[in-house]
Coordinates of C-alpha atoms and ligand atoms in Angstrom, one line a residue:
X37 CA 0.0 0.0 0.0
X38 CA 2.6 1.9 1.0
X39 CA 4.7 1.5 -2.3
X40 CA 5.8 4.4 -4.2
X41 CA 4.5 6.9 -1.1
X42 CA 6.3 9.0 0.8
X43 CA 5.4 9.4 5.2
X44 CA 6.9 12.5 6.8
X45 CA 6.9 12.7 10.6
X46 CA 6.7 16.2 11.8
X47 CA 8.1 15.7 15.5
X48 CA 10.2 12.2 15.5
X49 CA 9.8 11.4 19.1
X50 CA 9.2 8.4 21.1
X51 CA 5.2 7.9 19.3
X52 CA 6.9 8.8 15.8
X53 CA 9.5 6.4 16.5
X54 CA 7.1 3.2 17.5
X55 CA 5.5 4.2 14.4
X56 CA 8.6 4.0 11.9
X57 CA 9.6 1.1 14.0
X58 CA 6.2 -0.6 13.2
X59 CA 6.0 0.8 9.6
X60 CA 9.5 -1.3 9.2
X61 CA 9.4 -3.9 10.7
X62 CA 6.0 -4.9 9.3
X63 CA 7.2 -4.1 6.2
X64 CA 4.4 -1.8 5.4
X65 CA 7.1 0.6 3.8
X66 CA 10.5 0.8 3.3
X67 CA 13.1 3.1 4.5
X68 CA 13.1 4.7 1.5
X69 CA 10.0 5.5 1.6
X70 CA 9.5 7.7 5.1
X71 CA 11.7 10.7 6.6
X72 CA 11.7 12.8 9.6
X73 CA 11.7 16.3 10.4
X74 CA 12.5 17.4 14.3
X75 CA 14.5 20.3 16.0
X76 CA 17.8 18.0 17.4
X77 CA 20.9 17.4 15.0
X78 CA 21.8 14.1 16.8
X79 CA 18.5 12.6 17.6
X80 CA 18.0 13.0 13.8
X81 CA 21.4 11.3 12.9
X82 CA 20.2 8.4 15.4
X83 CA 16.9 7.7 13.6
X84 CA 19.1 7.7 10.5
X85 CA 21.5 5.3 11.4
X86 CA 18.7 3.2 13.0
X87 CA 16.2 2.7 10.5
X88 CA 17.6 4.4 7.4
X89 CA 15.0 6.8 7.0
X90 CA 16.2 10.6 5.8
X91 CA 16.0 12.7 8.2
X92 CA 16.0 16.7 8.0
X93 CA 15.5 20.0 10.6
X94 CA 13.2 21.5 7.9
X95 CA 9.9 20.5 8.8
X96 CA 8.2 21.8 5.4
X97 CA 11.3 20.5 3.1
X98 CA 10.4 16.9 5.2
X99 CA 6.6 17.7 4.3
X100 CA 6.4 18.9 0.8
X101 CA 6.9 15.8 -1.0
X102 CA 4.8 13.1 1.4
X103 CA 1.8 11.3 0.3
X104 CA 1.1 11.4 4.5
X105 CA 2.0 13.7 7.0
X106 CA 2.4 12.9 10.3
X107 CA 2.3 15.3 13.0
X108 CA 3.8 14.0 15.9
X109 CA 4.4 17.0 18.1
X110 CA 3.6 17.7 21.6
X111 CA 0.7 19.7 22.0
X112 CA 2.3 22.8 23.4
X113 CA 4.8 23.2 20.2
X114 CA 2.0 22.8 17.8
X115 CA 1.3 26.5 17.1
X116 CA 4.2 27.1 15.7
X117 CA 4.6 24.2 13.7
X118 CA 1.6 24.3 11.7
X119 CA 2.3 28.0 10.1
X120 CA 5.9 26.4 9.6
X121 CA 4.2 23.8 7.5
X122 CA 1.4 26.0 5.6
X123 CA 1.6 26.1 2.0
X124 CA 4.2 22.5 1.8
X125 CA 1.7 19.9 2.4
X126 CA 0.5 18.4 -0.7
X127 CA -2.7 19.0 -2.5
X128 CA -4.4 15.7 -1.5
X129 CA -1.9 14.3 0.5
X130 CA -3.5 13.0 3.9
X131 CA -2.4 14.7 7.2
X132 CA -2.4 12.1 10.0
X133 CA -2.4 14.1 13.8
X134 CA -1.9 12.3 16.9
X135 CA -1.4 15.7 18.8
X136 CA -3.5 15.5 22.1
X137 CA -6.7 17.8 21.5
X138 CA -5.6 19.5 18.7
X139 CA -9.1 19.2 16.7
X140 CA -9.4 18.6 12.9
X141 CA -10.7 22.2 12.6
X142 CA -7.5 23.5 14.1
X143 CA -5.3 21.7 11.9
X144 CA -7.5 21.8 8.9
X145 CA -7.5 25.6 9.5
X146 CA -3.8 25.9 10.3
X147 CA -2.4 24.4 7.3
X148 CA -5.0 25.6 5.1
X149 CA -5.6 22.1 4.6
X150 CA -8.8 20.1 4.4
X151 CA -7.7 16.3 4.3
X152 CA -7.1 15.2 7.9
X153 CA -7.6 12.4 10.6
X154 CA -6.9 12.8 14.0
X155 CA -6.1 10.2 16.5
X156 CA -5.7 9.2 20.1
X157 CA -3.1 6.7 20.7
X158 CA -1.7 5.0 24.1
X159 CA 1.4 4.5 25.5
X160 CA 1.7 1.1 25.0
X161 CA 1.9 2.1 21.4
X162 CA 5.1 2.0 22.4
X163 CA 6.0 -1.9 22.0
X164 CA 2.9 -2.6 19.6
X165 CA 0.5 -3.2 22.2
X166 CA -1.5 0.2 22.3
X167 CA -5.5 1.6 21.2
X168 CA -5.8 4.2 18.8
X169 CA -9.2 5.7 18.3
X170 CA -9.4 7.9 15.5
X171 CA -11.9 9.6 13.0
X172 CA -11.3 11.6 9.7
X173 CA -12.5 14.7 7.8
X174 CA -15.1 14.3 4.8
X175 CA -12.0 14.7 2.3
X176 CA -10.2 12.0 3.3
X177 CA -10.8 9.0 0.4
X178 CA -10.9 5.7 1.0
X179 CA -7.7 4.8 -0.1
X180 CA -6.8 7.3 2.3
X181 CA -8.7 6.0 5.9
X182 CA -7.4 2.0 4.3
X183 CA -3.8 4.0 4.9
X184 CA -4.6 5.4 8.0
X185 CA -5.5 1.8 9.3
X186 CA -2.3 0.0 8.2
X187 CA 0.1 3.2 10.1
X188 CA -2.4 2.8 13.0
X189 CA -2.1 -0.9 12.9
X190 CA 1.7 -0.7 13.5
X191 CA 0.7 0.5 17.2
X192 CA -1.5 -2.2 18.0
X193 CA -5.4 -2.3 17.6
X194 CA -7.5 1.3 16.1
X195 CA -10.8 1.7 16.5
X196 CA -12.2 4.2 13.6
X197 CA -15.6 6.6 15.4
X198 CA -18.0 8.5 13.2
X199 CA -17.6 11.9 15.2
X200 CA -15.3 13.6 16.3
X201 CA -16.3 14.2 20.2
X202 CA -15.6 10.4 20.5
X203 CA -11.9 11.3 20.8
X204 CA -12.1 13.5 23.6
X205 CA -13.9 10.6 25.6
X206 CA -10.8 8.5 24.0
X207 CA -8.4 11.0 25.8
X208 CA -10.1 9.8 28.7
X209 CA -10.2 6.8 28.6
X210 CA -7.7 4.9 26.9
X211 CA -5.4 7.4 25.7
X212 CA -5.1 8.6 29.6
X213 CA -6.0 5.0 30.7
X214 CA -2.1 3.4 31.3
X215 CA -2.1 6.2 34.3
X216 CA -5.0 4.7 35.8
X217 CA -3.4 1.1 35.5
X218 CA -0.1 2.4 36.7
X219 CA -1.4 3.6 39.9
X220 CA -3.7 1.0 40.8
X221 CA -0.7 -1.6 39.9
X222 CA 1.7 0.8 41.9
X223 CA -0.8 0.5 45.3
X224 CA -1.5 -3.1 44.9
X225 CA 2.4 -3.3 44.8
X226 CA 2.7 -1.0 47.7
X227 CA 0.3 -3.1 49.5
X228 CA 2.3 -6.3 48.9
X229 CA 5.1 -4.3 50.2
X230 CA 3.1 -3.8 53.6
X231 CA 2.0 -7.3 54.0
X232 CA 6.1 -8.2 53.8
X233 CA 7.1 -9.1 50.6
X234 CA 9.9 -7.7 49.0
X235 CA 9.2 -5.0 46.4
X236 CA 10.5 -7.4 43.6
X237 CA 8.3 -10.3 44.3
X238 CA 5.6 -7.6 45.1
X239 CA 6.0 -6.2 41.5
X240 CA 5.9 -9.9 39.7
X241 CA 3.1 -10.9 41.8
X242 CA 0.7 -7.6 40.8
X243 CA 2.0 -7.4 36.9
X244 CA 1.9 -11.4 36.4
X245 CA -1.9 -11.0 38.1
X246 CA -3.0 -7.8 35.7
X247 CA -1.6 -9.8 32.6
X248 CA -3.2 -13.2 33.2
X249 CA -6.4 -11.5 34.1
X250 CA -6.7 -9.4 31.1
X251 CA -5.5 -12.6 28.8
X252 CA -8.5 -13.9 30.9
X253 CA -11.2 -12.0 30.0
X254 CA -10.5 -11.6 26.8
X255 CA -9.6 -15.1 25.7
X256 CA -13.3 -16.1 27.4
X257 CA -16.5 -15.7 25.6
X258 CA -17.1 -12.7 24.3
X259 CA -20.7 -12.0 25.6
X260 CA -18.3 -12.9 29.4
X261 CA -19.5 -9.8 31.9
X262 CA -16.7 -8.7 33.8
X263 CA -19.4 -8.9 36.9
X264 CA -19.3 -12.6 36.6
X265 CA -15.9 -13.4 36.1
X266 CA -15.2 -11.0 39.6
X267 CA -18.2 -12.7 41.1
X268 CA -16.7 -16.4 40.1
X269 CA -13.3 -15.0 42.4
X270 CA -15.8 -13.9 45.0
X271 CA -17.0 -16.9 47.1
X272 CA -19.0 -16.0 50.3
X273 CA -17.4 -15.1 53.3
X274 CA -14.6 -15.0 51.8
X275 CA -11.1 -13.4 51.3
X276 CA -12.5 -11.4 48.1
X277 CA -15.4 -10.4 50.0
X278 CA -14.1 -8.7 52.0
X279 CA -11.3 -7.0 50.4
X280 CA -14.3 -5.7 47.4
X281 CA -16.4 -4.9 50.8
X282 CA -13.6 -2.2 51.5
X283 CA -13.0 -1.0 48.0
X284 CA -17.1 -0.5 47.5
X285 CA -17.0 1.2 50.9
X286 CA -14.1 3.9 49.5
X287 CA -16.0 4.9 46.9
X288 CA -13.2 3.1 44.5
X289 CA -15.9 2.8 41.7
X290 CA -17.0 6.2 41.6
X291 CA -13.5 7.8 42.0
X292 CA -12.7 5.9 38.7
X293 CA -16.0 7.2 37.5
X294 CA -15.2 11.1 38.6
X295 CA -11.9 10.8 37.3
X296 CA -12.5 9.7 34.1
X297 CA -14.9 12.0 33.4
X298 CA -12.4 14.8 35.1
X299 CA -10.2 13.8 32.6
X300 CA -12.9 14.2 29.9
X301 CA -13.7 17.3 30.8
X302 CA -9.9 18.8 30.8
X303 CA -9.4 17.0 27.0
X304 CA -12.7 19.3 25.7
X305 CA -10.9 23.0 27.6
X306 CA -7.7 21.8 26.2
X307 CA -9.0 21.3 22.7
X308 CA -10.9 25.2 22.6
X309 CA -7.7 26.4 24.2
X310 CA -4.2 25.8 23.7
X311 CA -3.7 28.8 26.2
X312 CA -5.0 26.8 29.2
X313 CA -2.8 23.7 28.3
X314 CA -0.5 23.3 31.0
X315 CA 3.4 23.4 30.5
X316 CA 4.4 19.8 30.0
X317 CA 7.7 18.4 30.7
X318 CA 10.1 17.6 28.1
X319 CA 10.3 13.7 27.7
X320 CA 6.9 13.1 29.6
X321 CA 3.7 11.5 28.4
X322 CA 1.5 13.3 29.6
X323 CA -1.6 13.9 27.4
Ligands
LIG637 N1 3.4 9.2 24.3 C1 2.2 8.8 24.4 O1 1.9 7.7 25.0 C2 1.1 9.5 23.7 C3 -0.3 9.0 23.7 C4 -1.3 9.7 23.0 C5 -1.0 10.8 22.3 N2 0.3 11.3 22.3 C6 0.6 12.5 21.5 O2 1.6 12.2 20.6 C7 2.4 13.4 20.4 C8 3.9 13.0 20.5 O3 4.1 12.5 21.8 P1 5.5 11.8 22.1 O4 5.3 11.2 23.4 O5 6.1 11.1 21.0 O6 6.4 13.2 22.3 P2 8.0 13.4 22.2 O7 8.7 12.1 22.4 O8 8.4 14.6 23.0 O9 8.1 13.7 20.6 C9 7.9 15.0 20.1 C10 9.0 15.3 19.1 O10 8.8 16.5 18.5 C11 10.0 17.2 18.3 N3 9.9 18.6 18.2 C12 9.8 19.6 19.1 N4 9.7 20.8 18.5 C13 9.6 20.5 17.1 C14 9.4 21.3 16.0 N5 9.2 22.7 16.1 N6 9.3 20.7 14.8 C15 9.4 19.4 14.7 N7 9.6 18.6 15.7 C16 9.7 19.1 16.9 C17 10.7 16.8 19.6 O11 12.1 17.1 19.6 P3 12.9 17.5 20.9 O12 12.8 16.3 21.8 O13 14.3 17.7 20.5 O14 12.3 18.7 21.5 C18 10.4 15.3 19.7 O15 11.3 14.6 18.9 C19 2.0 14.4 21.4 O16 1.2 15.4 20.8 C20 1.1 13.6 22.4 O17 0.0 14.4 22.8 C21 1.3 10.6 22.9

């Protein structure tokens, strides 16, 4: 599909890497056929040597001749990216975001530009294994979203939604949903750590038990409520009884409730205004 086309990555960090990586190494294109366009001399030179791929600090000489354009900037940077950019894409090449609440509108009207999809990945994009909900303006072709699913697909699995709004509660849910995993994992290991085991044994005990029960519930019958399969561990009187006695009693299922929808909430502000987007760290994940 990806023979004879040209990807650009605007902003070749960590998600444009997993990306190339995937692009590669599932031999949906060759190096030849993708380049990279970011700010640092030496991180460039390191994706070159790499994965072969050109690499350039010109962001609209990296842009001008692609068939898709990736932006893969952090949020906060976008702004002055996109007039950078104005004028090189393409006529009908396809612009691929994956910038946290930056809308279609605000690309679309940024680089004058009407052919764009937007998407919310995860972290765990990282290795292969991460969700990516996405959607797509009324100019993208078919061809166009059939591309969009193979880049995607090097991630992990993508999940294409009619409207737009859908991504925001994507933010929420899976795009910010590794925190949610990571801090529950990091109590449970903390806990372990209280009843006296050492941290180590603690950490295999809590990962090895979120692995085997997600491989669980998703390798059972698909129509499988996650009520039953907790109420199956919960026998009366006993140990998991109790324990969910405690956790119902803390409010631990609206908490997760509140602060998903908190995190909703903050992905709609952040998408009317990039003003009220807080500084992020360099490096960090944060979406
Ligand atoms: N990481 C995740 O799990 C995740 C999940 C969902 C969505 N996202 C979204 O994906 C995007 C990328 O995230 P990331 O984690 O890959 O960030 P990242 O590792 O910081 O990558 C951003 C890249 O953009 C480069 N850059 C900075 N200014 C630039 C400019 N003016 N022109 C071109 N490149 C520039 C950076 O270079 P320097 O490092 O030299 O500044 C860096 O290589 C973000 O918008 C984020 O919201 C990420």
């Amino acid at each position: 599909m990806f023979k004879d086309r040209m990807i650009a990555f605007i902003g070749p960090g960590v998600m444009a890497e997993a990306m190339i990586n995937g692009l590669i190494k599932n031999k949906l294109a060759g190096p030849e056929g993708i380049s990279a366009s970011g700010p640092e001399l030496d991180h460039n030179e390191e994706l070159h040597k790499r994965y072969g791929i050109a690499v350039s600090f010109n962001n609209s000489a990296a842009a001008q001749n692609a068939d898709v354009v990736v932006l893969s900037v952090k949020p906060q940077v976008l702004d002055h990216v996109l007039p950078g950019l104005k004028g090189s894409i393409k006529s009908g090449a396809l612009v691929l975001s994956i910038v946290a609440g930056a809308s279609i509108e605000k690309i679309s009207n940024g680089l004058s530009h009407s052919i764009v999809v937007r998407c919310m990945p995860n972290t765990p994009a990282q290795i292969g294994e991460g969700i990516t909900v996405w959607t797509a303006s009324k100019d993208v072709s078919a061809e166009q979203l059939e591309m969009t699913r193979q880049v995607l697909g090097a991630l992990g699995q993508e999940i294409f939604v009619d409207e737009e709004n859908y991504l925001d509660m994507a933010t929420a849910l899976s795009g910010t949903g590794p925190a949610y995993v990571f801090l529950f994992m990091e109590a449970m290991v903390d806990a372990g750590v209280h009843l006296g085991f050492s941290r180590k044994i603690a950490e295999q005990l809590v990962a090895q038990t979120v692995r085997g029960s997600v491989d669980y519930y998703t390798g059972r019958d698909p129509n499988s409520h996650l009520a039953r399969l907790r109420n199956e561990v919960t026998s009366p009187g006993g140990t998991s009884a109790a324990a969910l006695y405690y956790l119902e009693k803390a409010g631990f299922r609206t908490a997760i409730s509140r602060a998903i929808w908190a995190a909703y909430e903050r992905s709609q502000e952040l998408g009317k205004s990039a003003k009220s987007h807080p500084p992020e760290q360099s490096g960090s994940n944060d979406q």
